[in-house]
mmCIF file with all atom_site columns, C-alpha atoms and ligand atoms in Angstrom:
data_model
loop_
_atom_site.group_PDB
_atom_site.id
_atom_site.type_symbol
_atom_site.label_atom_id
_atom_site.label_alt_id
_atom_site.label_comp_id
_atom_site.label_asym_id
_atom_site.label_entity_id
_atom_site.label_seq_id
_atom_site.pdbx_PDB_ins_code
_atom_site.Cartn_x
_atom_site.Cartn_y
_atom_site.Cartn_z
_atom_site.occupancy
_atom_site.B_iso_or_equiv
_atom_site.pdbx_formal_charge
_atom_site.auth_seq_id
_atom_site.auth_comp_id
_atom_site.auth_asym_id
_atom_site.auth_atom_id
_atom_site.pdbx_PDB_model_num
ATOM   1   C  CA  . UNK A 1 1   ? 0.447   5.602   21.024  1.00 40.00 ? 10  UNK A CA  1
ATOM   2   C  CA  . UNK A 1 2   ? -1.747  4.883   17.734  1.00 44.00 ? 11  UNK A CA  1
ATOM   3   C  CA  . UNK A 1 3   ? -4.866  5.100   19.023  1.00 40.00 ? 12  UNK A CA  1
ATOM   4   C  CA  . UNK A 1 4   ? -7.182  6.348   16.267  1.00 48.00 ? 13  UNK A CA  1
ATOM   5   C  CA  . UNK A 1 5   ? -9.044  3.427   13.808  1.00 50.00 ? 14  UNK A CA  1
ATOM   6   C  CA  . UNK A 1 6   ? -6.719  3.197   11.054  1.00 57.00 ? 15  UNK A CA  1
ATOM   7   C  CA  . UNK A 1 7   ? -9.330  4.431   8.153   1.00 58.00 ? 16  UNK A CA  1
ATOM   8   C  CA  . UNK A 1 8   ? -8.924  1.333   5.771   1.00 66.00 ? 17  UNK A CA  1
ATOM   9   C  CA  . UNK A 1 9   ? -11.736 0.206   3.442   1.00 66.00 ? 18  UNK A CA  1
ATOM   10  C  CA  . UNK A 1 10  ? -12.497 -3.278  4.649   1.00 67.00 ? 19  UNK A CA  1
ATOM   11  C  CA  . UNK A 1 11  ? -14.127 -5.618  2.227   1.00 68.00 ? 20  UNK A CA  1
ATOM   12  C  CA  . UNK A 1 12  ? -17.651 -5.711  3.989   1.00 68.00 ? 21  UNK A CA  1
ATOM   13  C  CA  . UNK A 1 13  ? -18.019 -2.133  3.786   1.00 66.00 ? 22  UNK A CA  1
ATOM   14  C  CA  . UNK A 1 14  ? -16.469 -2.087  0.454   1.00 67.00 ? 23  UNK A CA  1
ATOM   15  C  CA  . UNK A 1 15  ? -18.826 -4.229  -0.781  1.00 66.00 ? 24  UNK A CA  1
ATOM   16  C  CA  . UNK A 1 16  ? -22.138 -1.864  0.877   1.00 67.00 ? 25  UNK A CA  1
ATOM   17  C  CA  . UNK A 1 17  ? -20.818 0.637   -1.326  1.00 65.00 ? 26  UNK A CA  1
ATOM   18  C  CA  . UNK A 1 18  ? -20.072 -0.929  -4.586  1.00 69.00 ? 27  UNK A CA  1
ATOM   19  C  CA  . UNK A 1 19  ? -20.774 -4.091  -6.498  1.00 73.00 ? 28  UNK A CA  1
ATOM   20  C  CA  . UNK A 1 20  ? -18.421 -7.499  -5.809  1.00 78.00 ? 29  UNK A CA  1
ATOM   21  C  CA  . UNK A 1 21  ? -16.892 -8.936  -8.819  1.00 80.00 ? 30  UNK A CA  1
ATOM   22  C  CA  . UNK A 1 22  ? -15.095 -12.441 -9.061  1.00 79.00 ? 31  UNK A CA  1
ATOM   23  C  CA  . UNK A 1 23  ? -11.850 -11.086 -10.521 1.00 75.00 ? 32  UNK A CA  1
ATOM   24  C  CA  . UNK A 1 24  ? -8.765  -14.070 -11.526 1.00 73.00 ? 33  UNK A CA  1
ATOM   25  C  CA  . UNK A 1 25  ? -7.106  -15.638 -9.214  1.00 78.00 ? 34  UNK A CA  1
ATOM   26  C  CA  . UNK A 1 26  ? -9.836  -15.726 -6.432  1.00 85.00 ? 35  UNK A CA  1
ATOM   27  C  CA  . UNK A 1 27  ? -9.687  -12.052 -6.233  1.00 93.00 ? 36  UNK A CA  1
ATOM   28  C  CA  . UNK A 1 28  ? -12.640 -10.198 -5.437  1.00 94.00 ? 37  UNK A CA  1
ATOM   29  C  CA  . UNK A 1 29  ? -13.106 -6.390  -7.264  1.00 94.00 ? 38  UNK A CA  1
ATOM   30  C  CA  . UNK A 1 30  ? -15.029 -3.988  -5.901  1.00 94.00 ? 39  UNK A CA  1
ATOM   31  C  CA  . UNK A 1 31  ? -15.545 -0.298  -7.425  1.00 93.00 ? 40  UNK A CA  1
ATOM   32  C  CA  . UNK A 1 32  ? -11.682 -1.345  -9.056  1.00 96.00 ? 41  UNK A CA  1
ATOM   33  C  CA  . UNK A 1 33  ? -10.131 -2.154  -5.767  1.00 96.00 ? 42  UNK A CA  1
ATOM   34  C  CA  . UNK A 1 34  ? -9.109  -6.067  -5.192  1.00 96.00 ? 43  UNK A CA  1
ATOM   35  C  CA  . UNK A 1 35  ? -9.395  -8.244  -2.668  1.00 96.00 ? 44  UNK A CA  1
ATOM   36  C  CA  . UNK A 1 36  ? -7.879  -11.616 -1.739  1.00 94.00 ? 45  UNK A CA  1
ATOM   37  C  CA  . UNK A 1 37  ? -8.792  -14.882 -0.694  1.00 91.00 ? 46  UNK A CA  1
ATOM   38  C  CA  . UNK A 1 38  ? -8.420  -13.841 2.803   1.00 91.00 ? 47  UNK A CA  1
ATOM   39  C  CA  . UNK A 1 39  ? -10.182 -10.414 2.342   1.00 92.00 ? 48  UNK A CA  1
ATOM   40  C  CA  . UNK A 1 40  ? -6.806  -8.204  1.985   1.00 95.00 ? 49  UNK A CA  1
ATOM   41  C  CA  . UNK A 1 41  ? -6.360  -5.776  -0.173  1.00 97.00 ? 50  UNK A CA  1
ATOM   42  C  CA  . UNK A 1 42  ? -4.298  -6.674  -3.225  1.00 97.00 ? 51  UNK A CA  1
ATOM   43  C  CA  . UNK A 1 43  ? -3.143  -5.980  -6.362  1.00 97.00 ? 52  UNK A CA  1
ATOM   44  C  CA  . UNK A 1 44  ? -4.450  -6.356  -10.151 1.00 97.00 ? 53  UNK A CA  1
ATOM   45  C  CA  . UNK A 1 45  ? -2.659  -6.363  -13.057 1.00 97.00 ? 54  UNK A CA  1
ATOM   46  C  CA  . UNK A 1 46  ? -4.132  -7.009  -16.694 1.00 95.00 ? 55  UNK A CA  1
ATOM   47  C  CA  . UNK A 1 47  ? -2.375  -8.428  -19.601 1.00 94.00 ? 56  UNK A CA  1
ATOM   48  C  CA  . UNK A 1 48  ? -1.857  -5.843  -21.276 1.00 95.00 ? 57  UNK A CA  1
ATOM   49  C  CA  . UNK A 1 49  ? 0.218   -4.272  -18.339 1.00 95.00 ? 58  UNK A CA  1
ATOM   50  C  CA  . UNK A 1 50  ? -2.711  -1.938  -16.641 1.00 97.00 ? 59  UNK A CA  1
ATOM   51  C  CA  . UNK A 1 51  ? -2.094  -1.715  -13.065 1.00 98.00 ? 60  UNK A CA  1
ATOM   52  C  CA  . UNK A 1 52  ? -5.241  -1.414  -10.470 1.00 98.00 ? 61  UNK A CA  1
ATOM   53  C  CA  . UNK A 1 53  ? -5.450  2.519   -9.276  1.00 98.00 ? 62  UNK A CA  1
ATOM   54  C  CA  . UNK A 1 54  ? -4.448  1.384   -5.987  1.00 98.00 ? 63  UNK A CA  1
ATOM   55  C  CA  . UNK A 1 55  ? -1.102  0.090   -7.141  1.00 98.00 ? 64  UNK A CA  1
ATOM   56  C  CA  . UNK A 1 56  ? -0.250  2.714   -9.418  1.00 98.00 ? 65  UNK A CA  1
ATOM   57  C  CA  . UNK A 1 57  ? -0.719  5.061   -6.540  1.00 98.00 ? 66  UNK A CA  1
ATOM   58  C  CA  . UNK A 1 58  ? 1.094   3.055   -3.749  1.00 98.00 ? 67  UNK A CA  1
ATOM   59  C  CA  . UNK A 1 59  ? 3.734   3.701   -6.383  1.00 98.00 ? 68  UNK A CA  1
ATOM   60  C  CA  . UNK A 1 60  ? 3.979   7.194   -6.254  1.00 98.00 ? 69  UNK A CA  1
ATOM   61  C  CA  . UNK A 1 61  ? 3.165   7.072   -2.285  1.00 98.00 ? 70  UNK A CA  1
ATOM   62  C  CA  . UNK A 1 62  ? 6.227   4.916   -1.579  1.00 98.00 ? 71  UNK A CA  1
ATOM   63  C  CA  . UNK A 1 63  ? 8.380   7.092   -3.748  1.00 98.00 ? 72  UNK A CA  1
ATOM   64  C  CA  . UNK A 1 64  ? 7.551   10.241  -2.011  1.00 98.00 ? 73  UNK A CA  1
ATOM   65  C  CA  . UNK A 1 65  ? 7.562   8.773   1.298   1.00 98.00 ? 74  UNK A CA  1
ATOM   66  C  CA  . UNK A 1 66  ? 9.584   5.802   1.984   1.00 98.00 ? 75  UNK A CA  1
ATOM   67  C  CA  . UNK A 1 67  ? 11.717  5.324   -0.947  1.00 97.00 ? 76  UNK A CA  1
ATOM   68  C  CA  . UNK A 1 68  ? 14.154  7.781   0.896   1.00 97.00 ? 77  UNK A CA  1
ATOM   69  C  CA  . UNK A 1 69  ? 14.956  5.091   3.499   1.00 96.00 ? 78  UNK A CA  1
ATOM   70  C  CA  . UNK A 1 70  ? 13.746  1.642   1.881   1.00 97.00 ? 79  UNK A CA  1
ATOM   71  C  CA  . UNK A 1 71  ? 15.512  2.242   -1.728  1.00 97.00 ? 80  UNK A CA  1
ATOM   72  C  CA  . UNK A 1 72  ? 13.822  2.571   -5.233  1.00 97.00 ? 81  UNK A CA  1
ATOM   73  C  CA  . UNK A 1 73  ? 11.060  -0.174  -5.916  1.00 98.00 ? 82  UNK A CA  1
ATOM   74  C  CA  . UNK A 1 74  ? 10.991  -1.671  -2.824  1.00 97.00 ? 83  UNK A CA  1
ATOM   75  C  CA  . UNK A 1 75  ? 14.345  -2.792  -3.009  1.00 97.00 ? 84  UNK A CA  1
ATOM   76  C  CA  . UNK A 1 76  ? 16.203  -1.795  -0.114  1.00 95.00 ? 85  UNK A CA  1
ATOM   77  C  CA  . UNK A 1 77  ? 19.138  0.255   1.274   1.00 95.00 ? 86  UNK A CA  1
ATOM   78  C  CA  . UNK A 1 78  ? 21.954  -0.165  3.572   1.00 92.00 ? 87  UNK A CA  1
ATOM   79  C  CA  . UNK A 1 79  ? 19.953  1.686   5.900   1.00 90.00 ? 88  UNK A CA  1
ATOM   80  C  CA  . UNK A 1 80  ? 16.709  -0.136  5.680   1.00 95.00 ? 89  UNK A CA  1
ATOM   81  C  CA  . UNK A 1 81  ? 15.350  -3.469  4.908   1.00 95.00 ? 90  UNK A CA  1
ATOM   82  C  CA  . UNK A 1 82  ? 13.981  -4.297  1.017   1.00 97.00 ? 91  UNK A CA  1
ATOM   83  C  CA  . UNK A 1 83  ? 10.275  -4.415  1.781   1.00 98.00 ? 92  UNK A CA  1
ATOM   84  C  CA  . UNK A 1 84  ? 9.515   -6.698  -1.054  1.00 97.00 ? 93  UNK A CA  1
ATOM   85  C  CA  . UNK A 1 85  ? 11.521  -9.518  0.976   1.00 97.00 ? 94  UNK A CA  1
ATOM   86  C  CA  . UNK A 1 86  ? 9.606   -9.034  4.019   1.00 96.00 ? 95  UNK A CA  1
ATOM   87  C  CA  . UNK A 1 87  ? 6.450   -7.889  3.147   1.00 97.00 ? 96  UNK A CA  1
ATOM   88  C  CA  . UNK A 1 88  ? 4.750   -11.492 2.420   1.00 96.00 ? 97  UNK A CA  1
ATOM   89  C  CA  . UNK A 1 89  ? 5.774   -12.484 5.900   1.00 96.00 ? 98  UNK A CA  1
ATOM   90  C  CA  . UNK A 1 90  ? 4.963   -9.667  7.579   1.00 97.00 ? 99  UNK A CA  1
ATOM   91  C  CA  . UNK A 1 91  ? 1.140   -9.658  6.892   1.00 96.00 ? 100 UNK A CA  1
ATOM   92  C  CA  . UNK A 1 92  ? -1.074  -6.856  5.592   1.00 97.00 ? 101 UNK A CA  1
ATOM   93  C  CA  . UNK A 1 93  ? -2.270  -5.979  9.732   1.00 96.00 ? 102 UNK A CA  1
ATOM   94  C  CA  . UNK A 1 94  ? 1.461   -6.643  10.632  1.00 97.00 ? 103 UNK A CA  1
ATOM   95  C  CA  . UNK A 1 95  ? 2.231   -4.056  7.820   1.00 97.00 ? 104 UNK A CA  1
ATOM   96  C  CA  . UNK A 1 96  ? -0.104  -1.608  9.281   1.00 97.00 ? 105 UNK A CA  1
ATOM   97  C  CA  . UNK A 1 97  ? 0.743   -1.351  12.575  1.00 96.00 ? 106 UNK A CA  1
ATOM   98  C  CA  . UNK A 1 98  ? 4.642   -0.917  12.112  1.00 97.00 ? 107 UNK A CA  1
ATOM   99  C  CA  . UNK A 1 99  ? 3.830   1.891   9.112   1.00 98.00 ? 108 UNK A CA  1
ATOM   100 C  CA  . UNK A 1 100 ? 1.415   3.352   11.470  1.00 97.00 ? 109 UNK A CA  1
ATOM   101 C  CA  . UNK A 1 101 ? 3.356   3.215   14.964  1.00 97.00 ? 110 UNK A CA  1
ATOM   102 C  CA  . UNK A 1 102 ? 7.076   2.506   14.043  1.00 97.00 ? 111 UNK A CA  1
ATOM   103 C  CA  . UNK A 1 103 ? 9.201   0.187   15.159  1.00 96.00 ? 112 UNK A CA  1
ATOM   104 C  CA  . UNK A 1 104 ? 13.043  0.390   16.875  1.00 94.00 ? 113 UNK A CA  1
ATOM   105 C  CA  . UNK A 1 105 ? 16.030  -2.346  17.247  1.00 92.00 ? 114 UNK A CA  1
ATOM   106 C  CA  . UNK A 1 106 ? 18.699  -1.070  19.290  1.00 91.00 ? 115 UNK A CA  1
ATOM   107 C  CA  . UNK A 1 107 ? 21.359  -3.482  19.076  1.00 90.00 ? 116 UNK A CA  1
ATOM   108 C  CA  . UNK A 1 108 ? 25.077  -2.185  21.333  1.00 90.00 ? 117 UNK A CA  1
ATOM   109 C  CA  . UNK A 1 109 ? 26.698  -1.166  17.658  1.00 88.00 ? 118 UNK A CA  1
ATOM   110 C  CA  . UNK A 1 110 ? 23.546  1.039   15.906  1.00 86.00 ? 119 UNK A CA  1
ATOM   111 C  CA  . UNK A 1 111 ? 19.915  1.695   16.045  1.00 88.00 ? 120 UNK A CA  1
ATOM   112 C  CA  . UNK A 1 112 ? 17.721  0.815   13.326  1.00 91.00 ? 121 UNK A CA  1
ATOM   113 C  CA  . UNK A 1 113 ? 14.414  3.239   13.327  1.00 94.00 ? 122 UNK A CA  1
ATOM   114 C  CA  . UNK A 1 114 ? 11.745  2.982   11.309  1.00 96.00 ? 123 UNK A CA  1
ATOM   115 C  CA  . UNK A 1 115 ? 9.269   6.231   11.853  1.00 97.00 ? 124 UNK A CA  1
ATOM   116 C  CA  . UNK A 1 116 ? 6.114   5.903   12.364  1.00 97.00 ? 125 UNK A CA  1
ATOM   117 C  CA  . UNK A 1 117 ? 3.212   7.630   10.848  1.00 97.00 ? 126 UNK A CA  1
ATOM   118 C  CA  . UNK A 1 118 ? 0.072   7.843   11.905  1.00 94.00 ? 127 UNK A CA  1
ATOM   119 C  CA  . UNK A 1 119 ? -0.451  11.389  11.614  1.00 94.00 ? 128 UNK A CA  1
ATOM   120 C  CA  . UNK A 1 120 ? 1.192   12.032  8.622   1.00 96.00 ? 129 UNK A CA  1
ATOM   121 C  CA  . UNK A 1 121 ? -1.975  11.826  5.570   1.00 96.00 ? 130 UNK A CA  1
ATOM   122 C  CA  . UNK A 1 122 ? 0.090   11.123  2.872   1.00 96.00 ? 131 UNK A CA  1
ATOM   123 C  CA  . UNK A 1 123 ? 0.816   8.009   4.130   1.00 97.00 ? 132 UNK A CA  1
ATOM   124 C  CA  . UNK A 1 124 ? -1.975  6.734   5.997   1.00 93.00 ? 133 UNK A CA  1
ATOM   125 C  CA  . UNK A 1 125 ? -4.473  7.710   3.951   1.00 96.00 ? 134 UNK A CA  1
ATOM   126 C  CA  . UNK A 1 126 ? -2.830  5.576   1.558   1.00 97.00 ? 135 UNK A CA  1
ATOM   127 C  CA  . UNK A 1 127 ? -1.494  2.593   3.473   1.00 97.00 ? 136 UNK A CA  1
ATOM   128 C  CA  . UNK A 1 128 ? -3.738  0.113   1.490   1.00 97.00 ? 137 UNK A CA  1
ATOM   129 C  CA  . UNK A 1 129 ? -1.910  1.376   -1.390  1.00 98.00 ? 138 UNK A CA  1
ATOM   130 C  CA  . UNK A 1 130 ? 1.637   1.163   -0.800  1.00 98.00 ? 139 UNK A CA  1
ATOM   131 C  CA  . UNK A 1 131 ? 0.677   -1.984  0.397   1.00 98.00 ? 140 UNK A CA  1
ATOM   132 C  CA  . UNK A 1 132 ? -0.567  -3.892  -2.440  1.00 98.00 ? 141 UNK A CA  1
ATOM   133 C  CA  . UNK A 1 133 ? 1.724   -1.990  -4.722  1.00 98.00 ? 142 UNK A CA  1
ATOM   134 C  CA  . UNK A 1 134 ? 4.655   -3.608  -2.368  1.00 98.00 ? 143 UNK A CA  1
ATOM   135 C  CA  . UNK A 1 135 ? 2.953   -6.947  -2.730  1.00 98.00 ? 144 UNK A CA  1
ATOM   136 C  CA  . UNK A 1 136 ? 3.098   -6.755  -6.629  1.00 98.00 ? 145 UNK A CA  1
ATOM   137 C  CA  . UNK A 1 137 ? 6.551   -6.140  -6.328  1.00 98.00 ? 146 UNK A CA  1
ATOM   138 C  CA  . UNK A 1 138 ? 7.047   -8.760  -4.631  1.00 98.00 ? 147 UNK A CA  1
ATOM   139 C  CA  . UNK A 1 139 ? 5.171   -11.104 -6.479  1.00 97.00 ? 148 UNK A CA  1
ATOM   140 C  CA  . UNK A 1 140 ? 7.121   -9.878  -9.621  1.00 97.00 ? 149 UNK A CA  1
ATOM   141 C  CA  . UNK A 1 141 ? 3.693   -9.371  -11.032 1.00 97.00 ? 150 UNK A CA  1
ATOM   142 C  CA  . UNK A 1 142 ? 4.966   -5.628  -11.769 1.00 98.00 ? 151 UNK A CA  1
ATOM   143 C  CA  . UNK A 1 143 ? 8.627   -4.407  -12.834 1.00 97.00 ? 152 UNK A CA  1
ATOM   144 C  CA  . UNK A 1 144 ? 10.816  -1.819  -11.310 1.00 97.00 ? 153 UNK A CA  1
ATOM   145 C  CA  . UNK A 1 145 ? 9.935   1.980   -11.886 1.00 97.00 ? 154 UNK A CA  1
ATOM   146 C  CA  . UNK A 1 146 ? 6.461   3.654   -12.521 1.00 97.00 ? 155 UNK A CA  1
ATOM   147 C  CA  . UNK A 1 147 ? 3.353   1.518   -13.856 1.00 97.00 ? 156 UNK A CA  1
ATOM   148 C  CA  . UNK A 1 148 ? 2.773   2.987   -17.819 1.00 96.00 ? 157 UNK A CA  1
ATOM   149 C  CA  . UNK A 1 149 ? -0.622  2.046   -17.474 1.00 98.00 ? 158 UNK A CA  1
ATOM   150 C  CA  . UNK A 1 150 ? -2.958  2.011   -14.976 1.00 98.00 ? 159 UNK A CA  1
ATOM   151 C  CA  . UNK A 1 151 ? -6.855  2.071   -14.341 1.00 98.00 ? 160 UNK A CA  1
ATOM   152 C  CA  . UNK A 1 152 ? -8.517  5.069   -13.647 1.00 97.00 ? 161 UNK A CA  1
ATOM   153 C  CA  . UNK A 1 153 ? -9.263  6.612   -10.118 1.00 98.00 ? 162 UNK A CA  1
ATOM   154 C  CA  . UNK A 1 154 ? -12.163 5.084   -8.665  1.00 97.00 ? 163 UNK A CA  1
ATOM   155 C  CA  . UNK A 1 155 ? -15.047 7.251   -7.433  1.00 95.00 ? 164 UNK A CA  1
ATOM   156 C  CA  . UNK A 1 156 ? -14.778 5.644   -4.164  1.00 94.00 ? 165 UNK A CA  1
ATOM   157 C  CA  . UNK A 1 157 ? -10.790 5.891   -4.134  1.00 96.00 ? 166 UNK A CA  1
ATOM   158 C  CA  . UNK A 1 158 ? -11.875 9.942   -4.723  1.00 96.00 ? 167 UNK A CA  1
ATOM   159 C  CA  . UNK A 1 159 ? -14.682 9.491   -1.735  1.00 95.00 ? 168 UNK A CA  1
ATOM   160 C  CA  . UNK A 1 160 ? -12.363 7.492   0.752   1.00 94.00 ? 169 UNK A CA  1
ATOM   161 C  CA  . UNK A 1 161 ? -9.226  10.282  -0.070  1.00 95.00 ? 170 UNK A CA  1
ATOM   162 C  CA  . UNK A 1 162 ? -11.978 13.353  1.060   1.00 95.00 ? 171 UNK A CA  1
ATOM   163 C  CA  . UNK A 1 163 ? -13.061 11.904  4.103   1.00 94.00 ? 172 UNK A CA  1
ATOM   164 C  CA  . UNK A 1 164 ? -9.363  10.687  5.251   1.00 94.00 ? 173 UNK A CA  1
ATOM   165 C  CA  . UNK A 1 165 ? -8.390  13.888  4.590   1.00 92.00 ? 174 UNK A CA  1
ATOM   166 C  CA  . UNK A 1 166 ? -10.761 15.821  5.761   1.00 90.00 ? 175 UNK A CA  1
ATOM   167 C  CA  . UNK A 1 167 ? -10.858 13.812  9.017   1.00 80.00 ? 176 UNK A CA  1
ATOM   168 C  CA  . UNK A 1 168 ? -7.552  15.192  10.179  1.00 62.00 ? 177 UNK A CA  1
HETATM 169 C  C1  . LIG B 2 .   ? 13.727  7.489   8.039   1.00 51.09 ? 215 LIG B C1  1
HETATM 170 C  C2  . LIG B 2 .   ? 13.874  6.238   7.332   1.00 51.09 ? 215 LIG B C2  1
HETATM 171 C  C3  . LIG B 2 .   ? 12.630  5.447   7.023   1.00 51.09 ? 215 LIG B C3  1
HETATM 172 C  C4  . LIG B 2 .   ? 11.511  5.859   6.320   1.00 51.09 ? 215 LIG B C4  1
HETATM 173 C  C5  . LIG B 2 .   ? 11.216  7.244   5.731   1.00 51.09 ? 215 LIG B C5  1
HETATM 174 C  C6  . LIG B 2 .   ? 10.650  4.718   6.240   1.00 51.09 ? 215 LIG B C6  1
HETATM 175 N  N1  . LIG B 2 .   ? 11.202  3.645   6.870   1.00 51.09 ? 215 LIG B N1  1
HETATM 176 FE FE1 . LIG B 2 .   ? 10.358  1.800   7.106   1.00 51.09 ? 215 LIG B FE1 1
HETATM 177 N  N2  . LIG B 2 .   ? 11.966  1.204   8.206   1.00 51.09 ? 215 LIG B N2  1
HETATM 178 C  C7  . LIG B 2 .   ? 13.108  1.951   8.427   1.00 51.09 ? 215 LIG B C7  1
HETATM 179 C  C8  . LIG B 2 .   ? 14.054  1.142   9.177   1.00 51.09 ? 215 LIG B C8  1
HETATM 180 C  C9  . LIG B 2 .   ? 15.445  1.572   9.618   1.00 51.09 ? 215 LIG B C9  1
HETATM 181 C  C10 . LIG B 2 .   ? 13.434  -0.104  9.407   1.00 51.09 ? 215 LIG B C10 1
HETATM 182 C  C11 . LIG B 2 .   ? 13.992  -1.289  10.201  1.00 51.09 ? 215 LIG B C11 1
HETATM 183 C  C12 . LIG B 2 .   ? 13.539  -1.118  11.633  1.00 51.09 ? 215 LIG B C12 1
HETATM 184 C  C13 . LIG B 2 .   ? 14.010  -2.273  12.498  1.00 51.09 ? 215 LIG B C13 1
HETATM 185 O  O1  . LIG B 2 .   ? 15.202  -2.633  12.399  1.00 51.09 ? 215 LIG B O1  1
HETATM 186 O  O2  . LIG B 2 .   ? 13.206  -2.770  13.278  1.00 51.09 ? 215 LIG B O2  1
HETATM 187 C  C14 . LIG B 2 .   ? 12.117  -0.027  8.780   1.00 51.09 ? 215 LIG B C14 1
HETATM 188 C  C15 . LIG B 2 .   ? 11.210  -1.050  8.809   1.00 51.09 ? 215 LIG B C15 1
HETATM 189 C  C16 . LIG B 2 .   ? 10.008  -1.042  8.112   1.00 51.09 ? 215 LIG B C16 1
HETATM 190 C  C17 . LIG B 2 .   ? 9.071   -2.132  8.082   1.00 51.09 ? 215 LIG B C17 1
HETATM 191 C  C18 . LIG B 2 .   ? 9.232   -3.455  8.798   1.00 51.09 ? 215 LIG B C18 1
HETATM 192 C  C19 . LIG B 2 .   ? 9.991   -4.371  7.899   1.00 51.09 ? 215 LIG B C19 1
HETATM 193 C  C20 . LIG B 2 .   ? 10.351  -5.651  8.558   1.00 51.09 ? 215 LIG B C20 1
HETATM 194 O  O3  . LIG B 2 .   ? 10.804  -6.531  7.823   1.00 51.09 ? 215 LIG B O3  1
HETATM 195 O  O4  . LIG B 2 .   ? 10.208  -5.767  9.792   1.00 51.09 ? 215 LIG B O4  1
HETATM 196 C  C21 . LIG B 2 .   ? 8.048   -1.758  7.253   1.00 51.09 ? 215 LIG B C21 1
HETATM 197 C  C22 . LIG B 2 .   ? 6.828   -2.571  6.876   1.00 51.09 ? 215 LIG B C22 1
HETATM 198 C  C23 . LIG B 2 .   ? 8.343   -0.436  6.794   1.00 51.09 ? 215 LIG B C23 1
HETATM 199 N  N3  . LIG B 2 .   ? 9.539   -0.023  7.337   1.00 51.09 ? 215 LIG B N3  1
HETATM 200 C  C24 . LIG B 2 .   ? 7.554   0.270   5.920   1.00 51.09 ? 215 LIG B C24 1
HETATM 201 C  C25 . LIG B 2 .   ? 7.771   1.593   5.544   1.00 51.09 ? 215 LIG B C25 1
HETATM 202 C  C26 . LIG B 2 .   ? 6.896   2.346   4.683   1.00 51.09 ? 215 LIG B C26 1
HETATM 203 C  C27 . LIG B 2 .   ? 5.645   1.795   4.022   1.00 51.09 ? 215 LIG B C27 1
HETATM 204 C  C28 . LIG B 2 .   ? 7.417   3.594   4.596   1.00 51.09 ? 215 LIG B C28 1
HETATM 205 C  C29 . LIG B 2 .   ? 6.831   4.796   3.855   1.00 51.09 ? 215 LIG B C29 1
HETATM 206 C  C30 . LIG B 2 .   ? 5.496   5.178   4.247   1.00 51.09 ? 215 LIG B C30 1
HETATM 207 C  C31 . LIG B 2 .   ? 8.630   3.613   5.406   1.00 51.09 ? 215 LIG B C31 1
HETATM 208 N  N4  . LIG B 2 .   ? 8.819   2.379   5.953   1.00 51.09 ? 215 LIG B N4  1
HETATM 209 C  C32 . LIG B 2 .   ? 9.442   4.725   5.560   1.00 51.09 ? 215 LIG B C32 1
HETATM 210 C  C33 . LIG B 2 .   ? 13.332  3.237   8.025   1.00 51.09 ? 215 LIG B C33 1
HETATM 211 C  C34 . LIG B 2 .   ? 12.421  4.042   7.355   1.00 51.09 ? 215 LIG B C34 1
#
């Protein structure tokens, strides 16, 4: 069972630590991570092609820990489903809890398995990230391989990281 608080930054205590900025789009930016209309983390991308930290990083977190099952740039694999199909549906809590605790379909010809992984750092200190960097993808706002340019880490990205950490 997950039973710990999964350590995301929610926008109200986001917002006690930094200063809220009216970003495009409705978003909301605070200390250079975004925020939607419905308070979720998301994504930012400027013209020019700079990602948001967050995204960039959810990059390099879903290469090193899911791309092995879910295919390069959230696209998929005959083992396991392309995320950037299913992760508008699915929800950002939705996303959480099945990264977090897993989830199993047995059918009578195979099992599909997804692992979860709560106690594994590198992922869930990081789910925010992989998240909105799956959410770019599938909004097309980014193309396929790494980000060339991207914002620099935010001090509270560095703060958050320590404490997740540390906290294991
Ligand atoms: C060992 C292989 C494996 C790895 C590694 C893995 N997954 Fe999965 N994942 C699966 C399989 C298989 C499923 C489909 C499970 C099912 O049929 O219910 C799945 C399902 C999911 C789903 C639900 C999708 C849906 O449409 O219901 C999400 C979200 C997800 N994975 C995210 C991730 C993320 C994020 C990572 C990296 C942190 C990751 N997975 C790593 C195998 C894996």
């Amino acid at each position: 069972m997950f039973a710990k608080v999964f350590p995301s930054i929610p926008i109200a205590l986001a917002m006690s630590l930094g200063v809220a900025f009216a970003a495009e789009d409705g978003k909301t930016e605070v200390d250079g991570k975004y925020f939607d209309k419905e308070e979720e983390p998301t994504y930012n991308v400027k013209e020019d092609g700079t990602v948001d930290w967050y995204t960039y990083s959810g990059f390099r977190r879903y290469h090193s820990e899911c791309h092995v099952c879910h295919g390069p740039d959230g696209l998929g694999s005959t083992y396991a489903p392309a995320l950037i199909d299913t992760i508008k549906e699915l929800g950002y809590g939705e996303f959480i809890s099945v990264v977090a605790s897993g989830q199993e379909k047995v059918t009578a010809s195979q099992t599909s398995k997804m692992p979860g992984f709560g106690n594994n750092v590198n992922v869930y200190c990081y789910m925010d990230d992989i998240y909105v960097y799956l959410i770019a993808r599938a909004d097309d706002a980014i193309p396929r391989g790494r980000p060339r340019k991207r914002d620099k880490k935010p001090d509270q990205a560095k703060a958050y990281e320590n404490e997740c950490r540390d906290g294991k």
